[in-house]
Amino acid sequence: MKPDDAEGSWSELLLDGQRRVLKMVATGAALGESLEALVRLIEQQAPGMLGSILLLDESGKYLRHGAAPSLPAEYVKIIDGKEIGPKAGSCGTAAYRKQAVIAEDIATDPRWVDYREYALPYGLRACWSTPIFDSQRRVHGTFAMYYREPALPEPRHLQLIDLTTHIASIAICHDRAAAELRQSEARLKEAERIANIGYWERDLAADRITWSEQTWRIFGLAPREAPLSQAELAERIHPDDRQLQKDALAAVMQDDGNYDVEYRIVRPSGEVRYVHMRDGIVRDPSGRPVRTFGTVQDITERRRLEEQLRQSQKMEAIGQLAGGIAHDFNNMLSVVQMSTSLLLHAADNLSPMVKASLEDIMAATERAANLTRQLLMFSRREVTKARDVNLCEVVESMAKMLRRILGTDIMLETQTPAGVPAVRADPGLVEQVIMNLAVNSRDAMPAGGQLKIALDTVEIPAPRVTPNRRPSPGRFVRLSVRDTGSGIPPEVQSRIFEPFFTTKEAGKGTGLGLATVFGIVEQHGGWIEVESEVGKGTGVLVYWPAREAGEMAKTE
C-alpha cells in the first residue's frame, strides 16, 4: 500500500468515527457514552496511547471523571475530583493555565511533583493534556494522552488532539445546554404549577392542540403525548360556555390582537372549574392564520373569593339595614306593649271581647319583639353575657328537649367526647344556635331520618378562606349538626344565611333562623361551614374559638 493510500484510509476511518460520535451527541446519548466512544476512536489512531477526558465542575476548581476506557480503574478513581492548580499534573495545570501542558516524563516533570506518586505505580510516564474550550474560550475540561514510556507528541498527535478537543467541546456544550434546558423547563413547570397557569398552542392546519403538563392538570386529565383536536377541547368546556369560546376564537382570527375570555370547564369527575384564557395568533407571510397560542389559568378560587366578598358586603349591608329598622321598630313596639299592658291592668270591667282583643295585641307584639331581637342579634347589636361554657354539657342538656321537638321519626345521636375545651359564649345564644339548626334539619326530613350533633377539637394551622370569613390560626371547638335530609341545592347555599330568605312555604318560615345563627356565631368570633348534597343531607359546622387551658374567665 502506498503512503498516500494509507493516509487516505486513516482519514476515512477517522472521519467515519467522527460521524458516529457526533450522531451519538445529536441523538441524545449520555455524555459519558459519547466521550468514551470518542476516546476509543482516538486510541485506535494512536497505538499505545491511553486517552482521558476530565470535566471541570460547576465551581471551576475540580476535575471530574468524564471518560478513560483504557486507564487503570484505580488511577481514574484517585484523580477524580482533584483540584486544578499551577502544579496539579498535566490536566490540572492545563485547566488552571488554560493552555496545553506536555509532560515528556512524569518522573521528572516539576508539575507532577505532588502527583507522580499516583501515576508512576501504574506505569504512566508521559502525559500530554490540552484544555477543552467552548466558543467563548471558557474551559470545560481537558483531554489527555498518556504513554507508558517518556515521549513527546508528533504532528499527527497534535492533529488528533485538535480533533478530539473540538468534538469533546461539542458534546460537552450540547450536554450542558440540554441540562440547562431541562432545568428551565422544570422551573417553568414549577412556576406554572404554583401560579396554576398552563400553556397551549394550536396548529390550525392540522387541528392539533398541544398542552403543557399544568394545562392537563387544570382540566383534570392525565398528561399524554397525543395532541387534542378542537372538538375534544369543546367537550371539556361547559355546554353553556362553548359558544363563548367559539366567538372569542373567531374574534382573534379577524385581527392580530389577543383575546381574554373566562369560561367554565367540566372535569371528568363532573367538577366545574372557572378558567381564564389568553390567546394570540401567528400568521404566515401572506397573512393567513397558521397557529394560535396562549395560556390558561384556573381562577376558580379567585371567583369564589370574589363571590364571598360580594356575599359579605351584601350581608353587611342587610345587617346594617335590618339592625336600624329593628332598633326603631323595637322602640315603637315598646310603646304598644306598655299601652296594652296598662289597659289590661287598669280596667276591671272590660268586656270579654275587648280583653281578648288586648291579649291578642299583646301576644302579637311579643312575637314581633322576638323577631326584632333576632334581627338585632343578626346585625350584632344585641349585647351578650359571655362566660366559659362547656358545649358538651349544653348539647347533652338539650338532647331530651330536642327529641320531643324532633318527633319519633327522627333519630337523634349526640357525640360529646371528654376533653373538649370550654368556649367563651353566651349559653342562651349557644342553645338558640343548636335549636335553630336542629329545627332546620327536622324540616328537611319530613319523612324522618337521622340527626347527629357532635363536638370535637380542631387546630387551624394557617389562615384559610371560608364562605363567611378568613379565620386566624388557632384551636377551635367544632359543633357539627348533620342530617340525612333533602340537602341544599348549590344555587341556594350562597343565600341561606340572608335574613328573610327562606325556601319554606308562605307562613311556615320567617327566614331569620339561619340569619340569627350567622349573627350569633360571628358575634362570638367563630364561623360556619356548610357541606350539603341534594338528596343526601346537610352538615353545618360551627367553629367556636376554644379557651386556653388555665385562662381566667371573664364576664361581660
Short mmCIF file of N, CA and C in Angstrom, two decimals, residues 1 8 20 39 44 59 82 84 89 108 154-155 193 216-217 230 284 358 360 363 376 412-413 481 509:
data_model
loop_
_atom_site.label_atom_id
_atom_site.label_comp_id
_atom_site.label_asym_id
_atom_site.label_seq_id
_atom_site.Cartn_x
_atom_site.Cartn_y
_atom_site.Cartn_z
N MET A 1 0.86 -1.20 0.00
CA MET A 1 0.00 0.00 0.00
C MET A 1 0.89 1.24 0.00
N GLY A 8 -4.95 8.12 3.27
CA GLY A 8 -6.35 8.27 2.92
C GLY A 8 -7.23 7.33 3.70
N ARG A 20 -19.87 9.01 13.67
CA ARG A 20 -20.60 8.17 14.63
C ARG A 20 -20.73 8.86 15.99
N VAL A 39 -12.91 8.77 22.83
CA VAL A 39 -11.58 8.40 23.30
C VAL A 39 -11.13 7.09 22.65
N GLN A 44 -7.53 4.24 18.82
CA GLN A 44 -7.30 3.37 17.67
C GLN A 44 -6.35 4.01 16.65
N SER A 59 -18.00 24.63 40.00
CA SER A 59 -17.22 25.62 40.76
C SER A 59 -16.00 26.09 39.99
N LYS A 82 -9.72 15.87 41.78
CA LYS A 82 -8.55 16.62 42.18
C LYS A 82 -8.69 18.09 41.78
N ILE A 84 -7.59 21.81 40.49
CA ILE A 84 -6.66 22.34 39.49
C ILE A 84 -5.70 23.31 40.17
N GLY A 89 -0.23 18.27 38.06
CA GLY A 89 -0.08 17.34 36.97
C GLY A 89 -0.37 18.02 35.64
N THR A 108 10.11 13.20 36.08
CA THR A 108 11.00 14.35 36.28
C THR A 108 10.31 15.70 36.09
N GLU A 154 3.97 14.11 18.22
CA GLU A 154 4.34 14.37 16.84
C GLU A 154 3.20 15.15 16.17
N PRO A 155 3.42 15.69 14.97
CA PRO A 155 2.36 16.45 14.29
C PRO A 155 1.05 15.67 14.17
N ARG A 193 -47.18 25.45 37.90
CA ARG A 193 -47.93 24.76 38.96
C ARG A 193 -48.29 25.72 40.08
N TRP A 216 -53.00 20.14 31.37
CA TRP A 216 -53.68 18.86 31.59
C TRP A 216 -54.23 18.78 33.01
N ARG A 217 -53.42 19.22 33.98
CA ARG A 217 -53.86 19.16 35.38
C ARG A 217 -55.08 20.06 35.61
N GLN A 230 -59.84 20.41 18.24
CA GLN A 230 -60.76 21.42 18.73
C GLN A 230 -62.04 20.79 19.26
N ASP A 284 -48.79 33.53 8.55
CA ASP A 284 -47.68 33.35 7.60
C ASP A 284 -47.47 34.65 6.82
N LEU A 358 -107.23 42.79 73.45
CA LEU A 358 -105.99 43.33 74.03
C LEU A 358 -104.95 42.23 74.23
N ASP A 360 -104.68 39.56 72.42
CA ASP A 360 -104.16 39.24 71.09
C ASP A 360 -103.11 40.26 70.66
N ALA A 363 -99.92 39.49 72.57
CA ALA A 363 -99.23 38.32 72.02
C ALA A 363 -98.54 38.66 70.71
N LEU A 376 -81.65 42.02 65.66
CA LEU A 376 -80.58 42.69 66.38
C LEU A 376 -79.39 41.76 66.61
N LEU A 412 -82.09 10.94 66.99
CA LEU A 412 -81.06 11.90 67.39
C LEU A 412 -79.89 11.17 68.03
N GLU A 413 -78.70 11.51 67.56
CA GLU A 413 -77.47 10.95 68.14
C GLU A 413 -76.56 12.11 68.55
N VAL A 481 -73.63 19.64 63.08
CA VAL A 481 -75.05 19.24 63.05
C VAL A 481 -75.30 18.67 61.66
N GLY A 509 -92.14 29.99 57.66
CA GLY A 509 -90.78 30.37 58.00
C GLY A 509 -90.58 31.85 57.79
#
